[in-house]
CSV table of C-alpha atoms in Angstrom, one decimal:
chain,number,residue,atom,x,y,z
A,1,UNK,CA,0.0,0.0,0.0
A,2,UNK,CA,1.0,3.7,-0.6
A,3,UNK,CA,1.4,5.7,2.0
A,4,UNK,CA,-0.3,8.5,0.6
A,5,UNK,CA,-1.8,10.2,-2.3
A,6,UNK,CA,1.5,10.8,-5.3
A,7,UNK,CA,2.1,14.3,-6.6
A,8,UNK,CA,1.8,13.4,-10.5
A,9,UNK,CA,-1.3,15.9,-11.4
A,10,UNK,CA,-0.2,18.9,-13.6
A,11,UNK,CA,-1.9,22.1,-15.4
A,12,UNK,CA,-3.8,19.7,-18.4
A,13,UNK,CA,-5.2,17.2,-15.3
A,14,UNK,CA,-6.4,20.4,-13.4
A,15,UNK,CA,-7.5,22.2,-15.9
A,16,UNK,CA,-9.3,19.5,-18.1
A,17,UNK,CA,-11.0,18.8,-14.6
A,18,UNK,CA,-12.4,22.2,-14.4
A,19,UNK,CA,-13.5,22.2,-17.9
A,20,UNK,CA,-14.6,18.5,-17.5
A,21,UNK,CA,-16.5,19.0,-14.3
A,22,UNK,CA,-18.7,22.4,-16.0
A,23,UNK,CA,-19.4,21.5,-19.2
A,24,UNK,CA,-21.4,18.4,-19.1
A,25,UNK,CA,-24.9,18.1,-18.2
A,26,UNK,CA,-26.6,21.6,-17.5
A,27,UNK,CA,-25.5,23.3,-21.3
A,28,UNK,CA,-27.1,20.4,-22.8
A,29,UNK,CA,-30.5,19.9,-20.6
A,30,UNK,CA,-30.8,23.5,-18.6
A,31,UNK,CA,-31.8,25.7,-21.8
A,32,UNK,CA,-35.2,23.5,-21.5
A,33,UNK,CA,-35.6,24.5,-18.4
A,34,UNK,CA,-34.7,28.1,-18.8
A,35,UNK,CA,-36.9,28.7,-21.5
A,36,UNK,CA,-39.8,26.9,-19.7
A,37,UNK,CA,-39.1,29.7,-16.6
A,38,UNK,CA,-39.4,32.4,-19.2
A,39,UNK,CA,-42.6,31.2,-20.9
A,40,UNK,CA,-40.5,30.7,-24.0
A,41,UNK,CA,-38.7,34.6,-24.3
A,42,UNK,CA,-35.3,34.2,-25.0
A,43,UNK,CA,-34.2,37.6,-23.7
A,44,UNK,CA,-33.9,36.5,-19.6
A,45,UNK,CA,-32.8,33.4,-20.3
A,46,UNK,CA,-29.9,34.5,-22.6
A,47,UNK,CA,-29.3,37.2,-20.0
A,48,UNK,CA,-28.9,34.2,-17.2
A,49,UNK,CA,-26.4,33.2,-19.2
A,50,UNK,CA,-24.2,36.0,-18.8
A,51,UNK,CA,-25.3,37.0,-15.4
A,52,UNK,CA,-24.0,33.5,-13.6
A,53,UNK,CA,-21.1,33.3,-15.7
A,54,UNK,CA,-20.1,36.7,-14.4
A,55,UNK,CA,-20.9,35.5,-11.1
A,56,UNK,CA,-19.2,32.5,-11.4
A,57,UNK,CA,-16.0,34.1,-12.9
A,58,UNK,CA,-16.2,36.7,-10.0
A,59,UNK,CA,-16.5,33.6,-7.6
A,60,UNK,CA,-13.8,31.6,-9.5
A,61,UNK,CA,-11.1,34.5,-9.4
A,62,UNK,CA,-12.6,35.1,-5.3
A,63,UNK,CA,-12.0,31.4,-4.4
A,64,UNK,CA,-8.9,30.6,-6.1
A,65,UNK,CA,-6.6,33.3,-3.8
A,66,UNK,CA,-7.5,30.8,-1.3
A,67,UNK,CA,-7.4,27.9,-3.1
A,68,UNK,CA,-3.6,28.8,-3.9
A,69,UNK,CA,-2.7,29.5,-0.7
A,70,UNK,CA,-4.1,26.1,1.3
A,71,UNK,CA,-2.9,23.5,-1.7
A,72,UNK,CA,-4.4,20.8,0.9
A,73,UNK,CA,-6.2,17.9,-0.7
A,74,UNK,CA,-9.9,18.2,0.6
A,75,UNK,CA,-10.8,22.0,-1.3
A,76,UNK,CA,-13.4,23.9,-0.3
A,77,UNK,CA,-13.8,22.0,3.2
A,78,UNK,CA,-10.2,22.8,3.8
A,79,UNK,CA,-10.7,26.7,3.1
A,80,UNK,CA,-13.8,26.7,5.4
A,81,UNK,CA,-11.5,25.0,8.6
A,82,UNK,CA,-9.1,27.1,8.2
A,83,UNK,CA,-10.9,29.8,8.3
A,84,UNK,CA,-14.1,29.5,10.4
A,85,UNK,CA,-12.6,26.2,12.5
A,86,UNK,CA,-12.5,22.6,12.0
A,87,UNK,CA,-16.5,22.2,13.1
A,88,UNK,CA,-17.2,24.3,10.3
A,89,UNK,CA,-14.5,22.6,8.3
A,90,UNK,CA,-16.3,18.9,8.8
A,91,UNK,CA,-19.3,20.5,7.7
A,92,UNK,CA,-18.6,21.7,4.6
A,93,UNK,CA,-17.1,18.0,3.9
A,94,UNK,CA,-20.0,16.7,5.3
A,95,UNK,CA,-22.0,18.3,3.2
A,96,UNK,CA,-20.1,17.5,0.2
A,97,UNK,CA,-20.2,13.5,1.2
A,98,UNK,CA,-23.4,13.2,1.7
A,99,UNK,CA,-25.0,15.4,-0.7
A,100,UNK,CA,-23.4,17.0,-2.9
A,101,UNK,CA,-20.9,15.3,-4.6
A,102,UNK,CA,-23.1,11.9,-4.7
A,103,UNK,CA,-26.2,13.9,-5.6
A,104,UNK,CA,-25.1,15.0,-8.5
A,105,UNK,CA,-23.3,12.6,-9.7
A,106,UNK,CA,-26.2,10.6,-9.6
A,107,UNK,CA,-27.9,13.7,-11.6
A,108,UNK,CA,-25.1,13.5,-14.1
A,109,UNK,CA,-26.4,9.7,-14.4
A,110,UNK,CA,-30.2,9.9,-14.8
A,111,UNK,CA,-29.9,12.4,-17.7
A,112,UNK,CA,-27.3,10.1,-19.1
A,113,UNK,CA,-29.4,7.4,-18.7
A,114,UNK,CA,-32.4,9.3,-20.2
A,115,UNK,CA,-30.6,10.0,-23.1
A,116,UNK,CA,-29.0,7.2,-24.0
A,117,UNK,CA,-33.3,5.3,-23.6
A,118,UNK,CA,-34.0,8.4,-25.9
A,119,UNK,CA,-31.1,7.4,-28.3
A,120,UNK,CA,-31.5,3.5,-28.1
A,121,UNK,CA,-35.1,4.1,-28.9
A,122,UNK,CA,-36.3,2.0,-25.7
A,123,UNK,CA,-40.2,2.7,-25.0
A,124,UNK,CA,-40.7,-0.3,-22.7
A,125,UNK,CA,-39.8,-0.6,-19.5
A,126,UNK,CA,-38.4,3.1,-19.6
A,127,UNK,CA,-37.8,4.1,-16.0
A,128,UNK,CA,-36.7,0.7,-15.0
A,129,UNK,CA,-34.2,0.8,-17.9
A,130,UNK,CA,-33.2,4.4,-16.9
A,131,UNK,CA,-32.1,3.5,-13.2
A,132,UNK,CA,-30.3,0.2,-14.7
A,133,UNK,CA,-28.3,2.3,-16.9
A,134,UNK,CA,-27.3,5.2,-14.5
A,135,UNK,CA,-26.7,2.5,-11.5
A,136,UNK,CA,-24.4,0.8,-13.8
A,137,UNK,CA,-23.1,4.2,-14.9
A,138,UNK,CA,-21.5,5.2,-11.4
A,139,UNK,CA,-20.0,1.8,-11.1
A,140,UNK,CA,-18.4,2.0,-13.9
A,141,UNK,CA,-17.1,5.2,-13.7
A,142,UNK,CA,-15.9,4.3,-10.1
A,143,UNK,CA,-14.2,1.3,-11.2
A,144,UNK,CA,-12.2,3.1,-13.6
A,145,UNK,CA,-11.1,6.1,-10.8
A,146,UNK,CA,-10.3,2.4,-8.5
A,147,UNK,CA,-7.4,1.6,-10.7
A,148,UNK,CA,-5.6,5.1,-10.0
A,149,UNK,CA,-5.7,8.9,-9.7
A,150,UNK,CA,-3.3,9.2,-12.9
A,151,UNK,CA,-5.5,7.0,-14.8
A,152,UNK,CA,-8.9,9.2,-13.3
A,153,UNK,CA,-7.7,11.9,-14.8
A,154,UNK,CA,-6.5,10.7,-18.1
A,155,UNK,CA,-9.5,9.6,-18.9
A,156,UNK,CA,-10.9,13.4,-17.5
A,157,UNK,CA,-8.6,14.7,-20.6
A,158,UNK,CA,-9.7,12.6,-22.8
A,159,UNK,CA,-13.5,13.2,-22.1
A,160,UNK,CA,-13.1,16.7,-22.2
A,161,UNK,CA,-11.6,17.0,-25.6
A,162,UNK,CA,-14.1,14.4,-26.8
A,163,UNK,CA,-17.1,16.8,-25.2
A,164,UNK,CA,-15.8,19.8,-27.3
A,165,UNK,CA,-16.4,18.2,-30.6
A,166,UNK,CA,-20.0,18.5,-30.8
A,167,UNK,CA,-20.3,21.7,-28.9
A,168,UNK,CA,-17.3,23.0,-32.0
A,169,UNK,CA,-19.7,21.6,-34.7
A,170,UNK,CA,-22.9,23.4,-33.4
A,171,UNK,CA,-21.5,26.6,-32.9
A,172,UNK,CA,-20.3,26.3,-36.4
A,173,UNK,CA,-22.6,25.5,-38.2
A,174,UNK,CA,-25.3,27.1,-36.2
A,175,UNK,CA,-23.9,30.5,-37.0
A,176,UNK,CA,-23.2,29.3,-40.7
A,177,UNK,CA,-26.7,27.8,-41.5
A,178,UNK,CA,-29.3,29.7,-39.0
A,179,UNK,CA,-31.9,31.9,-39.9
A,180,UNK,CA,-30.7,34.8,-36.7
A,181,UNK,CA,-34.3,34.4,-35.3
A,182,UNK,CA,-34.8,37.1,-32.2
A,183,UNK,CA,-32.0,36.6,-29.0
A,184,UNK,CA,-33.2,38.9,-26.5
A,185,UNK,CA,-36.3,40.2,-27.7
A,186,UNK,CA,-39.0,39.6,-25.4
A,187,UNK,CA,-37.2,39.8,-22.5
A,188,UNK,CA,-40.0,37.8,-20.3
A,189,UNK,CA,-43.1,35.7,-21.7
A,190,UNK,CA,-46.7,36.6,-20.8
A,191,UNK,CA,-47.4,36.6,-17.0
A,192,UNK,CA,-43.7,36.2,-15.8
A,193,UNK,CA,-42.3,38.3,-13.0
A,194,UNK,CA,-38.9,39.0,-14.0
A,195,UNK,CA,-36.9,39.3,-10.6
A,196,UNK,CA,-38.8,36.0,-9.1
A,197,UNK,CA,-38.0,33.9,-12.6
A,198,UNK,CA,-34.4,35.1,-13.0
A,199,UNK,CA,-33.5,33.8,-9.5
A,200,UNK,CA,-35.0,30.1,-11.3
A,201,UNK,CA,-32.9,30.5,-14.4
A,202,UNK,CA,-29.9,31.4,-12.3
A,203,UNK,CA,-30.0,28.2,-10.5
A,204,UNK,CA,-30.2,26.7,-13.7
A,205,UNK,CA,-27.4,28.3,-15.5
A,206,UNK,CA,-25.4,28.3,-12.3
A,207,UNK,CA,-25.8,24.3,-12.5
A,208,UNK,CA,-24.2,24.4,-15.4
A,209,UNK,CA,-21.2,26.6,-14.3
A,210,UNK,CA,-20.9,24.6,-11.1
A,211,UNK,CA,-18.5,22.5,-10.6
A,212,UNK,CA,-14.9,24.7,-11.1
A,213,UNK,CA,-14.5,24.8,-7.2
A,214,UNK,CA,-14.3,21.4,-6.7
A,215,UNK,CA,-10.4,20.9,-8.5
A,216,UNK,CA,-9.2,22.2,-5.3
A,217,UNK,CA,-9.6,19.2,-3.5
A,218,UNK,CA,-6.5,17.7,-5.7
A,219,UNK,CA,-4.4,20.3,-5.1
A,220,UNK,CA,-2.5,18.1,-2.7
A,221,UNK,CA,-2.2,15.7,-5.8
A,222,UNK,CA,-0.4,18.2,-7.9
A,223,UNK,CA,2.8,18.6,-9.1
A,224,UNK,CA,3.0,22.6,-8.9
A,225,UNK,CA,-0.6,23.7,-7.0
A,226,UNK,CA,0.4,27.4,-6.8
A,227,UNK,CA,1.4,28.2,-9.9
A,228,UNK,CA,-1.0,25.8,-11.9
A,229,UNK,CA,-4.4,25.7,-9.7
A,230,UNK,CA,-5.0,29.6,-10.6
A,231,UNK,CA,-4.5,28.9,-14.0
A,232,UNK,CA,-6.4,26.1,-14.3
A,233,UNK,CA,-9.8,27.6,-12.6
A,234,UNK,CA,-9.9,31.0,-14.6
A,235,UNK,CA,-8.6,29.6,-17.6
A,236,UNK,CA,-11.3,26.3,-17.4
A,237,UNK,CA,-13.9,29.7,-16.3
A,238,UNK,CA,-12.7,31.2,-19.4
A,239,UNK,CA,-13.3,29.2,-22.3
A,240,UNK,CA,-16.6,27.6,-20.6
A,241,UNK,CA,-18.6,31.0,-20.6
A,242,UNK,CA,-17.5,31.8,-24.0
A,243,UNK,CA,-18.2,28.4,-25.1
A,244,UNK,CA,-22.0,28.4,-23.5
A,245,UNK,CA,-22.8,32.1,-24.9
A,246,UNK,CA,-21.4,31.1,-28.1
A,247,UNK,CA,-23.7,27.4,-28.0
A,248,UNK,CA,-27.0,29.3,-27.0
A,249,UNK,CA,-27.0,32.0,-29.5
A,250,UNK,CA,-26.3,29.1,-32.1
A,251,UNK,CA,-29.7,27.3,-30.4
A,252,UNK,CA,-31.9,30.3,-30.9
A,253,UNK,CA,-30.2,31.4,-34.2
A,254,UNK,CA,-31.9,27.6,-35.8
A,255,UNK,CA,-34.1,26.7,-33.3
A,256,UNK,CA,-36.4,29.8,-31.4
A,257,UNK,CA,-36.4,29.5,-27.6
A,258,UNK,CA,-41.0,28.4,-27.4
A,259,UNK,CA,-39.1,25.2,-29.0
A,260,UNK,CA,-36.5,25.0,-27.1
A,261,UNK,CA,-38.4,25.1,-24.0
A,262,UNK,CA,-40.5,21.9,-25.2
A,263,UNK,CA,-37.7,19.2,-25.8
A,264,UNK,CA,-35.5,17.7,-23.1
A,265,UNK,CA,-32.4,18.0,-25.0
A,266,UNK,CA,-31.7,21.2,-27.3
A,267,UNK,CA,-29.1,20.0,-28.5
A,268,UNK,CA,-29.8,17.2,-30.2
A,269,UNK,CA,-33.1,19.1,-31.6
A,270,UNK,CA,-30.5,21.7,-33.0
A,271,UNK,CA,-28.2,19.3,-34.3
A,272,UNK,CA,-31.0,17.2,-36.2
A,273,UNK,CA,-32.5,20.2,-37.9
A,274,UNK,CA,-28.5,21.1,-39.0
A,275,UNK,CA,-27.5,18.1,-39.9
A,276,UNK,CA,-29.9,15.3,-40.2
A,277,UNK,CA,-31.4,12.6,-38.1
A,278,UNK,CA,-28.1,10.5,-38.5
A,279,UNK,CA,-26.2,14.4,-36.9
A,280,UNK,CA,-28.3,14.5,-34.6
A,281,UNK,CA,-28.0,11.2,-33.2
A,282,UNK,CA,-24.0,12.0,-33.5
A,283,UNK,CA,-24.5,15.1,-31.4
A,284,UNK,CA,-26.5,12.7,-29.2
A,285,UNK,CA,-23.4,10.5,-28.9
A,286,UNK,CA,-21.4,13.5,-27.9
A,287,UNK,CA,-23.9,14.3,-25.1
A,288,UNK,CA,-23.2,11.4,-23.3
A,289,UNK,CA,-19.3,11.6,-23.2
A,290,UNK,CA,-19.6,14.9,-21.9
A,291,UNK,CA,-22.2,14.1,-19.1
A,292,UNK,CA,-19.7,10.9,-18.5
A,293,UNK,CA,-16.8,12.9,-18.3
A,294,UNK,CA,-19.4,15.7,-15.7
A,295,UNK,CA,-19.7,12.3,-13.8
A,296,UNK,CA,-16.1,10.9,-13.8
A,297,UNK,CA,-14.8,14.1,-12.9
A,298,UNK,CA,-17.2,14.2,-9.8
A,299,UNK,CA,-15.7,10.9,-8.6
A,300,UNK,CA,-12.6,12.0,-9.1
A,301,UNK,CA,-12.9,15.3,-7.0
A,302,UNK,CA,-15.6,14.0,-4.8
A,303,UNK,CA,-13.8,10.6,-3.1
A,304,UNK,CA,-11.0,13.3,-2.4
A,305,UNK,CA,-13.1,14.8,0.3
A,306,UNK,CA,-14.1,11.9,2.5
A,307,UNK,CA,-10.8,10.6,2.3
A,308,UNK,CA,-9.4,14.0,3.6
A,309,UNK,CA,-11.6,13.8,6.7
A,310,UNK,CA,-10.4,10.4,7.5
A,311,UNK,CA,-7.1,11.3,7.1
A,312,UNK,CA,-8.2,13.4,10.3
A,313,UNK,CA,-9.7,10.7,12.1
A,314,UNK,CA,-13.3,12.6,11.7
A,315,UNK,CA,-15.1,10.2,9.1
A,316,UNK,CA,-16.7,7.1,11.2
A,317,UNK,CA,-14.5,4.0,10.4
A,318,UNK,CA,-11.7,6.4,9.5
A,319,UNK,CA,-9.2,4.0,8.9
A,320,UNK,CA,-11.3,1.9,6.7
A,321,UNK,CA,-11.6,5.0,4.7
A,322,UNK,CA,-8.1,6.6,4.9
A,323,UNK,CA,-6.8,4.0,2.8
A,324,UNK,CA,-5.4,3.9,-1.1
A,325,UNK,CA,-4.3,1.3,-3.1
A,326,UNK,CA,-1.3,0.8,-5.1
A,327,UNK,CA,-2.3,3.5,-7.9
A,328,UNK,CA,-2.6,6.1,-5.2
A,329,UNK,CA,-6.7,6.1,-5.1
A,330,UNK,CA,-8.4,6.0,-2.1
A,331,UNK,CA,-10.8,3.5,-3.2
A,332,UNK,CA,-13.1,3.4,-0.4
A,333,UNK,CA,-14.3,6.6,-0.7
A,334,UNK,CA,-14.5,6.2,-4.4
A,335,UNK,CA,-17.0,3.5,-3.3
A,336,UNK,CA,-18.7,5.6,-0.6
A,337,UNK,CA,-18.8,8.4,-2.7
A,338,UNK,CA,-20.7,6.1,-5.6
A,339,UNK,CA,-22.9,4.2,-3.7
A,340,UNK,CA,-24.7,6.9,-2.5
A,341,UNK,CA,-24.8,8.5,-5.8
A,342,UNK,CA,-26.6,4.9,-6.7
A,343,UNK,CA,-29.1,6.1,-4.1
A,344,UNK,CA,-29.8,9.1,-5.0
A,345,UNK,CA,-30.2,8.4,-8.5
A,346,UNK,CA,-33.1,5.7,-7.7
A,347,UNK,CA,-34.8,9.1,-7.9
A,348,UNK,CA,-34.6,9.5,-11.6
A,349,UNK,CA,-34.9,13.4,-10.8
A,350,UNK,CA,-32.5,15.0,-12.4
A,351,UNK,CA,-34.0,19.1,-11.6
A,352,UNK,CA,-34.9,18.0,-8.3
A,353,UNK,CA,-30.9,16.3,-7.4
A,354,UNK,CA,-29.6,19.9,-9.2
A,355,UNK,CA,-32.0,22.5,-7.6
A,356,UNK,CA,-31.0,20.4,-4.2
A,357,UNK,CA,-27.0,20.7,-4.6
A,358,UNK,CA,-26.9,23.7,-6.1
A,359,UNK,CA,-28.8,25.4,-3.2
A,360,UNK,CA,-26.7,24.0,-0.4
A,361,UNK,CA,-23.3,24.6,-2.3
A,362,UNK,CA,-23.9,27.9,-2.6
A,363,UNK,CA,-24.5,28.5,0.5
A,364,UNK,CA,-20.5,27.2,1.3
A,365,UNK,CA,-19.6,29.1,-1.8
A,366,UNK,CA,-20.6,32.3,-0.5
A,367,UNK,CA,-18.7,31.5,3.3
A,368,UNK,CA,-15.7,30.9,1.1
A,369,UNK,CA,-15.6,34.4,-0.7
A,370,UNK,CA,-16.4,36.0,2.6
A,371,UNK,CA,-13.5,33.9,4.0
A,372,UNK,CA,-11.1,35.2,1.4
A,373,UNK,CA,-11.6,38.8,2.9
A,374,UNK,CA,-11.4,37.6,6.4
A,375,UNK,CA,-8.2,35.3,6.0
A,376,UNK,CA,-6.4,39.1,4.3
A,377,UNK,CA,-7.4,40.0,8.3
A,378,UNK,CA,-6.7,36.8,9.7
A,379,UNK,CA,-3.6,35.9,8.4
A,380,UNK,CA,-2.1,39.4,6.4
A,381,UNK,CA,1.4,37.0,6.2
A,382,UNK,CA,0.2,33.9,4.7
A,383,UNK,CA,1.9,33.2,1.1
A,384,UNK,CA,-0.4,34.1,-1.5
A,385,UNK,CA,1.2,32.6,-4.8
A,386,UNK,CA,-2.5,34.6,-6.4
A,387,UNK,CA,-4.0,37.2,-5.3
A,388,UNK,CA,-7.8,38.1,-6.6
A,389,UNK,CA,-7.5,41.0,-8.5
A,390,UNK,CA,-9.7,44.4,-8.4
A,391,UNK,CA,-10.0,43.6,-4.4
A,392,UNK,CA,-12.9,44.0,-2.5
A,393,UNK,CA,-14.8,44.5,-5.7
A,394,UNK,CA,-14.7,41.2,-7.2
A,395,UNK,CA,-15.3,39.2,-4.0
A,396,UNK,CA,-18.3,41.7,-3.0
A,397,UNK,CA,-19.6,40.9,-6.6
A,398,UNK,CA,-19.4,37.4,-5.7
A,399,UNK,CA,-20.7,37.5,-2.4
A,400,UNK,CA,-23.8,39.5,-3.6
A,401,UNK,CA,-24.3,37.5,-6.4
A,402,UNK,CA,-24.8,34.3,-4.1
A,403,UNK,CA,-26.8,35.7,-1.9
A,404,UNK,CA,-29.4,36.2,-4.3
A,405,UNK,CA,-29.6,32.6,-5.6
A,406,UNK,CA,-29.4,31.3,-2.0
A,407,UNK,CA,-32.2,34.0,-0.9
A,408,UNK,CA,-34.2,33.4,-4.2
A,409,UNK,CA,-34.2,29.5,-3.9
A,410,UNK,CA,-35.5,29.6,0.2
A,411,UNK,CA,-38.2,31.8,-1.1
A,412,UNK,CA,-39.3,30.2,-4.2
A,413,UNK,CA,-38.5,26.4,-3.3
A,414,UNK,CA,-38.9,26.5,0.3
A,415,UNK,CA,-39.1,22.5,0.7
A,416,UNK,CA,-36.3,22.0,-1.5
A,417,UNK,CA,-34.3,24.1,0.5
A,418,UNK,CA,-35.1,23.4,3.6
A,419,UNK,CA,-34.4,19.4,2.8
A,420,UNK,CA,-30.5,20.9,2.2
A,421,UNK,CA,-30.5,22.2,5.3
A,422,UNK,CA,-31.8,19.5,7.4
A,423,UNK,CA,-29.7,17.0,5.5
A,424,UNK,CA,-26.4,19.2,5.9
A,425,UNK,CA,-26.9,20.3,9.5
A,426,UNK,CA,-26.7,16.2,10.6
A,427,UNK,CA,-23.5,16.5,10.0
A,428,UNK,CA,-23.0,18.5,13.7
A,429,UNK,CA,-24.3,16.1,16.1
A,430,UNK,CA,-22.3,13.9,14.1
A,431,UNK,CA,-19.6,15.6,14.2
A,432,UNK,CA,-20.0,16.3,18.2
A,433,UNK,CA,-20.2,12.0,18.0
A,434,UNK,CA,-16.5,11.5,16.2
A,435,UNK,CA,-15.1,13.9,18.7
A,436,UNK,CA,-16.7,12.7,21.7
A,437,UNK,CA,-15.5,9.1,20.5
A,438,UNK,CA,-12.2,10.4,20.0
């Protein structure tokens, strides 16, 4: 056995992770629910588009000062203990273990699952074949991160450059071939509020930037954290929000967004009317690398954070679940990690796994950005290999920004929310337990 987890991670793993882990599901399946939100206006729901990357970008350049300066494997639960203390700390992990990390992976895998029924043409026996296919998904996909970290992510590059394909050949050729129909005229459908629905089609589009943060918790993993890590999560930021303006001007510019908001994949609706039924069963094809590279990416980051607790004694059966094998993976959290995800997915609700995780994360997300300005206070000495740039403004951007989706969601999806809450504050009388034990 391996004593620990190797430093053999560099700027392509860390950045094809952040890529990897964004673009997957959410720029494929959220327009439909965008569009839905807006009673079929394309103005707001272009407009989310630019609002949560912004957001996201401010949070990105925010959380990566800190990122930079704690390379620690364990990420955003790391950043929280050192800031607010190690209660806090366990919670964020906590969080992450039981919720978030499985949750969506197992969204990743139901809307794989759905469309690869869609694509195989199965009508019997749907939902049963669904939950066959995304149950077998996560074991797969934690098989392949059981044989090693370096492995993980070589398949995480390979994925990522596979996912770009399709997403290259519909921003071509939707700018080449469409008709220009309206982008941002009307702003709202018939009896829409605008402030209640953009906080809807934020969460949306800010499931389909999420995901960046999480490359942080194999920071300990890489060769050169500092001076790669940064790079990595604004350059991965970068190219993402181009990539998803430039993909949904394409969908309205062939397909306009009434139609969009009536098909479960937009993609694949846009690709067919480009290229053909044979295209769009292509495109279809692509779809499902990039949701399994969204997935393996999320087992790769996600077994990194129960591991990292019981490195620190504070995960029950600790030393069951501090282990790795001989390709430096922690395979027992792999398999925690997954086998939740199996549970969650039993589901087969892929809005209700991403309006639950996105809620709760956010919630950490915005203690980190607050934490960036505190730790200046804290700890004026501490090396900062990156600082974020245009400070306060940009983490105040951030901050505010997260607020309103956290706000938003509580008042819009109270029972949602609420089921986040209840879920991640468990994790202090457990946490009281472990210590109390110990």
């Amino acid at each position: 056995m391996s004593k620990g987890l190797e430093k053999n991670l560099g700027f392509l793993a860390a950045f094809s992770t952040v890529v990897g882990l964004v673009i997957g599901s959410g720029v494929f399946f959220k327009p439909q629910a965008i569009y839905s939100a807006t009673n079929g206006a394309p103005g707001l729901g272009i407009l989310a588009w630019i609002i949560g990357g912004l957001i996201t970008i401010a949070g990105g350049l925010t959380a990566t000062e800190v990122s930079a300066a704690i390379p620690k494997t364990g990420g955003m639960m790391i950043y929280i203990e050192e800031i607010y203390g190690k209660r806090y700390g366990f919670l964020t992990g906590w969080m992450q273990t039981v919720l978030f990390f499985p949750g969506t992976l197992a969204a990743c895998a139901v809307i794989f699952a759905q469309q690869a029924v869609e694509l195989l043409g199965i009508t019997t026996n749907v939902r049963v074949s669904v939950l066959l296919i995304a149950v077998g998904l996560i074991l797969i996909i934690a098989v392949f991160n059981v044989i090693g970290s370096s492995f993980g992510g070589y398949i995480q590059t390979i994925a990522t450059i596979g996912k770009l394909v399709p997403l290259a050949l519909i921003i071509i050729f939707g700018f080449l071939k469409g008709n220009s129909t309206s982008i941002f005229r009307p702003m709202t459908g018939p009896g829409v509020t605008l402030t209640t629905t953009l906080g809807q089609v934020l969460i949306a589009t800010l499931f389909a930037y999420d995901g960046w943060i999480n490359v942080g918790a194999i920071a300990g993993e890489m060769k050169n954290p500092g001076k790669d890590l940064p790079k990595a999560i604004v350059g991965g930021l970068a190219l993402v929000m181009a990539v998803y303006l430039a993909i949904n001007v394409a969908y309205l510019w062939v397909v306009p967004a009434s139609e969009l908001a009536t098909v479960t994949s937009p993609a694949s609706l846009v690709a067919t009317k480009l290229f053909g039924n044979i295209g769009g069963k292509i495109i279809s094809v692509g779809i499902l690398i990039s949701v399994f590279g969204t997935a393996n990416g999320y087992v790769l980051t996600g077994s990194r954070v129960p591991y990292a607790l019981a490195k620190e004694g504070l995960m029950p059966a600790s030393k069951v679940f501090a282990k790795v094998n001989k390709g430096s993976a922690p395979y027992n959290t792999i398999w925690l990690v997954a086998i939740l995800a199996c549970l969650y997915a039993l589901t087969g609700q892929f809005n209700l796994l991403t309006d639950l995780t996105i809620f709760v994360v956010w919630v950490f997300y915005v203690l980190t950005f607050i934490g960036v300005m505190l730790l200046r206070k804290q700890k004026p000495d501490l090396p900062r290999p990156y600082k974020v740039p245009l400070y306060p403004v940009i983490p105040i951007l951030a901050i505010l920004g997260g607020l309103f989706v956290v706000v938003n969601q509580i008042i819009t999806s109270p029972l949602i929310s609420i089921g986040g809450i209840i879920i991640t504050l468990i994790g202090l009388p457990v946490y009281s337990i472990i210590k109390k034990n110990k």
